[in-house]
XYZ file of N, CA and C in Angstrom:
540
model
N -65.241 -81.461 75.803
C -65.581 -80.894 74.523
C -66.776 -79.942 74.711
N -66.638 -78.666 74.177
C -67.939 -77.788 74.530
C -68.783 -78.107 73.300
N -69.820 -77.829 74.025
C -71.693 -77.776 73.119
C -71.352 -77.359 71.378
N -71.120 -76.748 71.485
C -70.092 -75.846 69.822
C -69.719 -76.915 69.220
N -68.391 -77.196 69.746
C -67.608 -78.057 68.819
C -68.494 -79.292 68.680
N -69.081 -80.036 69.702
C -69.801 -81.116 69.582
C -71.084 -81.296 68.301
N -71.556 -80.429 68.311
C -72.800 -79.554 67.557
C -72.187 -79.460 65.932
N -71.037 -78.848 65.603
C -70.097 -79.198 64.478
C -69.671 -80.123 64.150
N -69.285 -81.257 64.895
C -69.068 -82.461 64.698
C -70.369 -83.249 64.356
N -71.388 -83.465 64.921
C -72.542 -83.835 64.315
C -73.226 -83.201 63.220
N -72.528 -82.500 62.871
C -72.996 -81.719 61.451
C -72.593 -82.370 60.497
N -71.133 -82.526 60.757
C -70.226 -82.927 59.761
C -70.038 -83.855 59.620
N -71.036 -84.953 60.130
C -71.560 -86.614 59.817
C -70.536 -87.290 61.116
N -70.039 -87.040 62.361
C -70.131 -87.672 63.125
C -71.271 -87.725 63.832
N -72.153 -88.413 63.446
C -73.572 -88.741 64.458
C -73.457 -89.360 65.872
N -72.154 -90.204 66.226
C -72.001 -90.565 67.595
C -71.534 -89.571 68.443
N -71.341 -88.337 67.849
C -71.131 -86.991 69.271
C -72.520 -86.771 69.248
N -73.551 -86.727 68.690
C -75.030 -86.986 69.121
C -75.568 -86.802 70.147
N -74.600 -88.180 70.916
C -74.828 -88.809 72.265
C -74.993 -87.516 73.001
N -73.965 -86.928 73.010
C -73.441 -85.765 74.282
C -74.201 -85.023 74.444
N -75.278 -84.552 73.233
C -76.086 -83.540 73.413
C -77.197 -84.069 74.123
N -77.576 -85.258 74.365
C -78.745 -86.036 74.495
C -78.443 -86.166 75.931
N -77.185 -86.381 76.352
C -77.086 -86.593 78.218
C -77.046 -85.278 78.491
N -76.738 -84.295 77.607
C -76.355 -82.936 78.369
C -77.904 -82.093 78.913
N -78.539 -82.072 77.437
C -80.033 -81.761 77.811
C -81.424 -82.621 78.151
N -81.143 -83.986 78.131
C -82.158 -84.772 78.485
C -83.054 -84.750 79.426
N -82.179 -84.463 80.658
C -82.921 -84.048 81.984
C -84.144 -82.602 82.084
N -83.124 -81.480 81.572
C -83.809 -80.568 81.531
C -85.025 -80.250 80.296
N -84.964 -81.269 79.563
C -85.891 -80.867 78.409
C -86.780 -82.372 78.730
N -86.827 -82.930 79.468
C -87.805 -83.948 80.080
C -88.544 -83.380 81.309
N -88.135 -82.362 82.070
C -88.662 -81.650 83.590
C -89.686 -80.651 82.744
N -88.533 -79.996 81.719
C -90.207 -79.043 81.139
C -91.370 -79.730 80.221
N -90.849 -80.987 79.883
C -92.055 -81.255 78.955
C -92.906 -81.408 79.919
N -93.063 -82.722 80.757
C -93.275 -83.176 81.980
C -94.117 -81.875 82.256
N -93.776 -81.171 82.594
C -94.115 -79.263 83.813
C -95.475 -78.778 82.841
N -95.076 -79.001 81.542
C -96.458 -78.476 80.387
C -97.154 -79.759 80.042
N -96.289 -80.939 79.951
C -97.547 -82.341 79.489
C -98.494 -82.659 80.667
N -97.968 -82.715 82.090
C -98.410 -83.059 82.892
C -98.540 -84.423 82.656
N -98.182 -85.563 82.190
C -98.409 -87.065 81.951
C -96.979 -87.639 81.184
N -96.648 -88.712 82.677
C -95.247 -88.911 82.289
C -95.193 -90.160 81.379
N -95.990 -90.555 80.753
C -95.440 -91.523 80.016
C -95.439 -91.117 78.221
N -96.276 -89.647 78.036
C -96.249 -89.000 77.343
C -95.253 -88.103 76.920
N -95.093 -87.585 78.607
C -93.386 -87.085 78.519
C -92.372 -87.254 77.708
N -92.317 -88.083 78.384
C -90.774 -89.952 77.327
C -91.061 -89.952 75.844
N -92.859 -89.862 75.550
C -92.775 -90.086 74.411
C -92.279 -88.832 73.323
N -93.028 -87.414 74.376
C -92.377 -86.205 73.457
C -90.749 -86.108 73.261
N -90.009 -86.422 74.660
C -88.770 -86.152 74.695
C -88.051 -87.189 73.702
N -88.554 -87.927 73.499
C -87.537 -89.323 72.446
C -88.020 -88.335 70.923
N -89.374 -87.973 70.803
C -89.783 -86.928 69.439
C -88.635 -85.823 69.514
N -88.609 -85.248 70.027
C -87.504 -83.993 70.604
C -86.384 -84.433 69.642
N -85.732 -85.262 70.448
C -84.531 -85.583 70.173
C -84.516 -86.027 68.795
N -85.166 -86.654 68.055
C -85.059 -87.171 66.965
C -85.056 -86.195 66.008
N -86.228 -85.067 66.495
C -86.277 -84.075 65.216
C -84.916 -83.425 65.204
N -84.476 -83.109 67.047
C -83.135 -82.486 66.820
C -82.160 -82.743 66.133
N -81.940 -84.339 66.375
C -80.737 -84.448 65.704
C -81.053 -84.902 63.671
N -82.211 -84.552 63.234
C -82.361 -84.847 61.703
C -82.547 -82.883 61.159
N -82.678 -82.024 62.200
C -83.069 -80.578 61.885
C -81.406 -79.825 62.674
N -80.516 -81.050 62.780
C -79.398 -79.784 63.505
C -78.612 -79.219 62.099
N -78.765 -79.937 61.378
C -78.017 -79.302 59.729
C -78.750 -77.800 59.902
N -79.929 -77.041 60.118
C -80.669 -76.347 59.901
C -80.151 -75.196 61.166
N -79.463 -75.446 62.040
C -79.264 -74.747 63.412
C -78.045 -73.886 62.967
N -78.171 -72.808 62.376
C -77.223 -71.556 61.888
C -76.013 -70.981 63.257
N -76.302 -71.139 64.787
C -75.495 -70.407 65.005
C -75.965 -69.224 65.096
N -76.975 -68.469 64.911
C -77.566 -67.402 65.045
C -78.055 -66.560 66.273
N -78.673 -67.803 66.960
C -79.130 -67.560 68.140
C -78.539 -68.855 69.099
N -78.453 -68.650 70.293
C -78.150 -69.701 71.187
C -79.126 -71.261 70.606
N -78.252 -71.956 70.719
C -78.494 -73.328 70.740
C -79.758 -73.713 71.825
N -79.505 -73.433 72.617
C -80.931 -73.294 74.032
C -81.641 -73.125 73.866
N -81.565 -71.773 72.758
C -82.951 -71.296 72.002
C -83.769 -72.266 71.287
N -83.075 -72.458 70.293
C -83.549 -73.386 69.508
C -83.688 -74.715 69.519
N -83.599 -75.235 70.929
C -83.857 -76.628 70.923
C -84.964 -76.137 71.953
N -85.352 -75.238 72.690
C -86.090 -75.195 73.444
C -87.451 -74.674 72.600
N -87.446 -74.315 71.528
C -88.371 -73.449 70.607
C -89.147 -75.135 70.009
N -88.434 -76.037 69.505
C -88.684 -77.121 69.293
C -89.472 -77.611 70.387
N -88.864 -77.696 71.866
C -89.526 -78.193 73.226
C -90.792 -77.399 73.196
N -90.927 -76.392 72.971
C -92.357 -75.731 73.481
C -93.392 -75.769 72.199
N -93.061 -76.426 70.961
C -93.433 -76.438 69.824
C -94.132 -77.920 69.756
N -93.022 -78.716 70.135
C -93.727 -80.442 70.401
C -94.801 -80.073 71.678
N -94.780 -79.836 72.548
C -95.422 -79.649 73.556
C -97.323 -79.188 73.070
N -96.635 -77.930 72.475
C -98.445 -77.525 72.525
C -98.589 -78.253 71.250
N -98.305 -79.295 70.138
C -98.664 -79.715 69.625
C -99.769 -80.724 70.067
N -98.797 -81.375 71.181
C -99.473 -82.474 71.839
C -100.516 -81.888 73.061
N -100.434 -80.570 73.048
C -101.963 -80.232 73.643
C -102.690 -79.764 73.323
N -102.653 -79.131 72.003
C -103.825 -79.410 70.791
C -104.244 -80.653 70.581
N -103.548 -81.420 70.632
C -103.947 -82.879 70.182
C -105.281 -83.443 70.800
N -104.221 -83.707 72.319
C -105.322 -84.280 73.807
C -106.356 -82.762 74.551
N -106.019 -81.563 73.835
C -107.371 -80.493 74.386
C -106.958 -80.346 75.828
N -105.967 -80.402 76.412
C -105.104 -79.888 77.587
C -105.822 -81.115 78.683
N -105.769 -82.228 78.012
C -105.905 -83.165 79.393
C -105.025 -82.862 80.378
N -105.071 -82.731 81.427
C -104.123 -82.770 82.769
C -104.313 -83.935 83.355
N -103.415 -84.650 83.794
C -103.343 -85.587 84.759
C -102.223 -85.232 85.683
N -102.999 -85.362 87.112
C -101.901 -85.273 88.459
C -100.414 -86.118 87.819
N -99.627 -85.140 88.348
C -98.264 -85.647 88.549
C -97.747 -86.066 89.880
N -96.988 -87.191 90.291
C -96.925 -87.800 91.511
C -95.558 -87.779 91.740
N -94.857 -87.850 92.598
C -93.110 -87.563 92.919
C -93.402 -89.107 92.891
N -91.978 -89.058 92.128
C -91.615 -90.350 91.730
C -90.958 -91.079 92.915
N -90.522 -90.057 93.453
C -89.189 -90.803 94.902
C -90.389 -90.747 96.382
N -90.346 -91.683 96.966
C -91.055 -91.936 97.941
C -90.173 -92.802 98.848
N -89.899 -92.075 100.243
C -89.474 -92.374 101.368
C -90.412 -92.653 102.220
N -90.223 -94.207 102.541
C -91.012 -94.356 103.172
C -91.127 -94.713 104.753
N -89.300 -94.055 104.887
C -89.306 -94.203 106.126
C -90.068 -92.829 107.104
N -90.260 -91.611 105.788
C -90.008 -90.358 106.634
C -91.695 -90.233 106.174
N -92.679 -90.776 105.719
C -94.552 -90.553 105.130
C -94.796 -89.430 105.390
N -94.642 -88.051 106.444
C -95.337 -87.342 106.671
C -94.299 -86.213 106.513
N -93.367 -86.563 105.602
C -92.179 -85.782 104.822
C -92.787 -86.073 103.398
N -93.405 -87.255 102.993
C -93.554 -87.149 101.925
C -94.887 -86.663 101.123
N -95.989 -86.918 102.658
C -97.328 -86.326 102.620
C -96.858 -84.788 102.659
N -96.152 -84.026 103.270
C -95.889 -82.322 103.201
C -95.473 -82.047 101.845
N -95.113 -82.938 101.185
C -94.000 -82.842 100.019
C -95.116 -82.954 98.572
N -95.931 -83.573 98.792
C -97.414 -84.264 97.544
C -97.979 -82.932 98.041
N -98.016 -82.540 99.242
C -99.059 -81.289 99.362
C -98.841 -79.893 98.820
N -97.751 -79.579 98.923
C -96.706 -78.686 98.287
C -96.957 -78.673 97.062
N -96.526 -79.525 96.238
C -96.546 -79.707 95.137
C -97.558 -79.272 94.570
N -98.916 -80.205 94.738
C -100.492 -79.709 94.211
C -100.371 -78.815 94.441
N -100.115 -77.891 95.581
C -100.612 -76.421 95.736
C -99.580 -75.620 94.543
N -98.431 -75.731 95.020
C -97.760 -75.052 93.562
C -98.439 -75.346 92.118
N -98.442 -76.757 91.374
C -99.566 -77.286 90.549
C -100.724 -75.930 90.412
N -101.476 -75.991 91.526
C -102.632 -74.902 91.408
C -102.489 -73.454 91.418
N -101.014 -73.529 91.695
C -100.765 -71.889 91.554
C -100.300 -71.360 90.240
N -99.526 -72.516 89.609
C -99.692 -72.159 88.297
C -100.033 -71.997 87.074
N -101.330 -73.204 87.461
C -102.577 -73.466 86.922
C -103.436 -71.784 86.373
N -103.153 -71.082 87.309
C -103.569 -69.449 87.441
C -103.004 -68.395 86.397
N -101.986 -69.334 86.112
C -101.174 -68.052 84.889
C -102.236 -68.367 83.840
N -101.328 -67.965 82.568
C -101.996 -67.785 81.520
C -100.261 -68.771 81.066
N -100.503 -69.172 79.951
C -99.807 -70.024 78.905
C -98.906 -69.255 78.916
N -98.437 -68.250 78.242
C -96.962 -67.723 78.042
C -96.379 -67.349 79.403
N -97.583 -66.705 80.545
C -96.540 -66.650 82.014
C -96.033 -67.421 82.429
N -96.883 -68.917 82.753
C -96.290 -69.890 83.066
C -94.825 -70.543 82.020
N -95.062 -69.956 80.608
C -93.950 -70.941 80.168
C -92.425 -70.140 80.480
N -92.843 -68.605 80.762
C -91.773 -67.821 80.970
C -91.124 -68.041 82.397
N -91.800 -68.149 83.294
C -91.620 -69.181 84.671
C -90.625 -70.290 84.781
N -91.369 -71.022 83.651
C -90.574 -72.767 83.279
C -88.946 -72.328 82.554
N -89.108 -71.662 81.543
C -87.996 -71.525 81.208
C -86.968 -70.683 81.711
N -87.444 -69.798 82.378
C -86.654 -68.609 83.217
C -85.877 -69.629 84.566
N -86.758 -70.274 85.253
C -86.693 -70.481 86.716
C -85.971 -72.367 86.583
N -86.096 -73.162 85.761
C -86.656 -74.501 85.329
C -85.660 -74.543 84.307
N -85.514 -74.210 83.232
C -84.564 -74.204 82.388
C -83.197 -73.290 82.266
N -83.561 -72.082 83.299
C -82.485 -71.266 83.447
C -82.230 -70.171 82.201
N -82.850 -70.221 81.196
C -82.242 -69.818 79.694
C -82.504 -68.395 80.407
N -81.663 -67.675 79.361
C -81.782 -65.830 79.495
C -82.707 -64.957 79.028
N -83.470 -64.217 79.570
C -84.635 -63.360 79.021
C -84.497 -63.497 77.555
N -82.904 -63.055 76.831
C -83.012 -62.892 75.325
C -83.157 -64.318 74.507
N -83.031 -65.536 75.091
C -83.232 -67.134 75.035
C -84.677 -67.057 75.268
N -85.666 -66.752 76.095
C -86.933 -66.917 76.049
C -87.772 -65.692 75.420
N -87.069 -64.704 74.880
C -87.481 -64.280 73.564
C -87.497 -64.851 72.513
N -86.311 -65.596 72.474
C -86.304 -66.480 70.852
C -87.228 -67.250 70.905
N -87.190 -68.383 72.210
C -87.941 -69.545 72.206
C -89.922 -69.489 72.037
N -90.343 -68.184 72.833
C -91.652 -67.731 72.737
C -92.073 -67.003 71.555
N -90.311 -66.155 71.137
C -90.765 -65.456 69.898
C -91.985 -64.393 70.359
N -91.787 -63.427 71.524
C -92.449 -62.229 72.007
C -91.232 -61.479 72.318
N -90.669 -60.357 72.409
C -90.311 -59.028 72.505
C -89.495 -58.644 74.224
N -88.632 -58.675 74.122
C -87.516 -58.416 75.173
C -88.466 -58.245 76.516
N -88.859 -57.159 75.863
C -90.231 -56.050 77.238
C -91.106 -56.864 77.420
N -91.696 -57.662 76.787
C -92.643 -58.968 76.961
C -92.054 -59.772 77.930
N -91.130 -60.379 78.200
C -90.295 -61.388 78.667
C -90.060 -60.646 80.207
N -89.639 -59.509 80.493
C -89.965 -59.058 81.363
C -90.990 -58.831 82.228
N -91.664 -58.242 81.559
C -93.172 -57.787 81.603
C -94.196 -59.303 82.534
N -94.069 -59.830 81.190
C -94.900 -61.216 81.798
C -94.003 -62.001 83.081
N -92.893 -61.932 83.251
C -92.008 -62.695 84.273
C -92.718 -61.511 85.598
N -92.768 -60.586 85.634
C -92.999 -59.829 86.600
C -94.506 -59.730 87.026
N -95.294 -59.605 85.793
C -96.535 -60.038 86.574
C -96.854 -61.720 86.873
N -96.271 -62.303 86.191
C -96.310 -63.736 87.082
C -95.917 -64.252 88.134
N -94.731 -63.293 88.666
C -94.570 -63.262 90.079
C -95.624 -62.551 90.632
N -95.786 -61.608 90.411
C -96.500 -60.606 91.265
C -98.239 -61.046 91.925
N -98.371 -61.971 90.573
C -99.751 -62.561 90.413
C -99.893 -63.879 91.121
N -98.963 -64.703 91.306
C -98.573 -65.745 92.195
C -98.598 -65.286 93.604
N -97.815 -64.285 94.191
C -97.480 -63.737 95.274
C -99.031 -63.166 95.845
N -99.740 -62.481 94.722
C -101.217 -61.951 95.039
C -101.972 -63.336 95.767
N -101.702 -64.297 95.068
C -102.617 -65.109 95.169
C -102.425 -66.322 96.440
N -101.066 -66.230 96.933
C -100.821 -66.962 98.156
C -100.899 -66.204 99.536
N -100.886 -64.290 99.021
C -101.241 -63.487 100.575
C -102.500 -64.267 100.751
N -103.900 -63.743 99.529
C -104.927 -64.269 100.269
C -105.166 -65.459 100.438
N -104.550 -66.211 99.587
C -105.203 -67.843 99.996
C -104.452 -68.610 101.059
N -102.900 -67.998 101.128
C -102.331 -68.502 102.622
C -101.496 -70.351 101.920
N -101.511 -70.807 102.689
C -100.530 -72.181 102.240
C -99.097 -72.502 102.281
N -98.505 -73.144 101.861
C -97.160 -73.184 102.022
C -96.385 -72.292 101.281
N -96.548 -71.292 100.537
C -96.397 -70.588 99.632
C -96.117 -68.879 100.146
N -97.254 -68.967 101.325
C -97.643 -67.760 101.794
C -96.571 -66.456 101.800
N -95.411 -66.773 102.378
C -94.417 -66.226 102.346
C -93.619 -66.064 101.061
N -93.713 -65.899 100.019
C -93.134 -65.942 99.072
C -92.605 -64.414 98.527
């Protein structure tokens, strides 16, 4: 059953096609909260908020713009709510999967990470979210127009100097990145 018809059916008071939307995007709208909350038990708590508003605000979802859009406009909406809230606490994020047969696969792997962590620490708020959703969520420049609600040329614009500005910043500082 595609996203559409499913999406119509929960309109039209089957609430148990619900489900489908909830396994379809769960993953990916838990990696970006996660990517902007930085604190996973907060995560869980935005993504269960997510979902709830979604499915009591999908009567309200016209069809206008991609569906992606607008559940992701919600995702980046709960998000900086909750970092207005906490004033952008960060807390380290830790890979959840740990092999512990291979440690110095998983020590290269924690190291990586922080350093990426700190490289994107460097953007500014809308580069990085154009990053997340471009690279992370996959949606289409005209999908992270809706969702940021900035201007086609914006979406470009900022995707290109956020590469460019990333790339600046691993010639000189060097790291696992360097080559990018």
């Amino acid at each position: 059953m595609e996203m559409d018809e499913v999406i119509t059916r929960v309109k039209n008071g089957e609430s148990h096609h619900f489900a489908h939307i909830v396994k379809h995007y769960e993953q990916k709208v838990f990696t970006t909260v996660i990517r902007i909350v930085k604190n996973r038990a907060a995560a869980e708590d935005i993504v269960q908020d997510i979902f709830i508003k979604v499915f009591y605000s999908l009567h309200k979802y016209k069809k206008i713009g991609s569906f992606n859009a607008w559940l992701y406009r919600i995702v980046v909406n709960n998000c900086f709510d909750y970092l207005r809230i906490h004033k952008l606490q960060t807390i380290r994020i830790d890979s959840d999967v740990m092999d512990n047969r291979y440690p110095e696969k998983v020590l290269l792997l924690h190291e990586r990470n922080e350093q990426l962590e700190k490289l994107l620490q460097q953007l500014d708020e809308t580069e990085y979210m154009v990053l997340l959703l471009k690279y992370v969520n996959e949606l289409s420049y005209d999908e992270i127009s809706e969702v940021l609600q900035i201007s086609l040329n914006d979406v470009r614009n900022k995707l290109h100097r956020s590469k460019r500005k990333l790339r600046s910043i691993t010639m000189t500082k060097g790291g696992y990145f360097y080559e990018m």
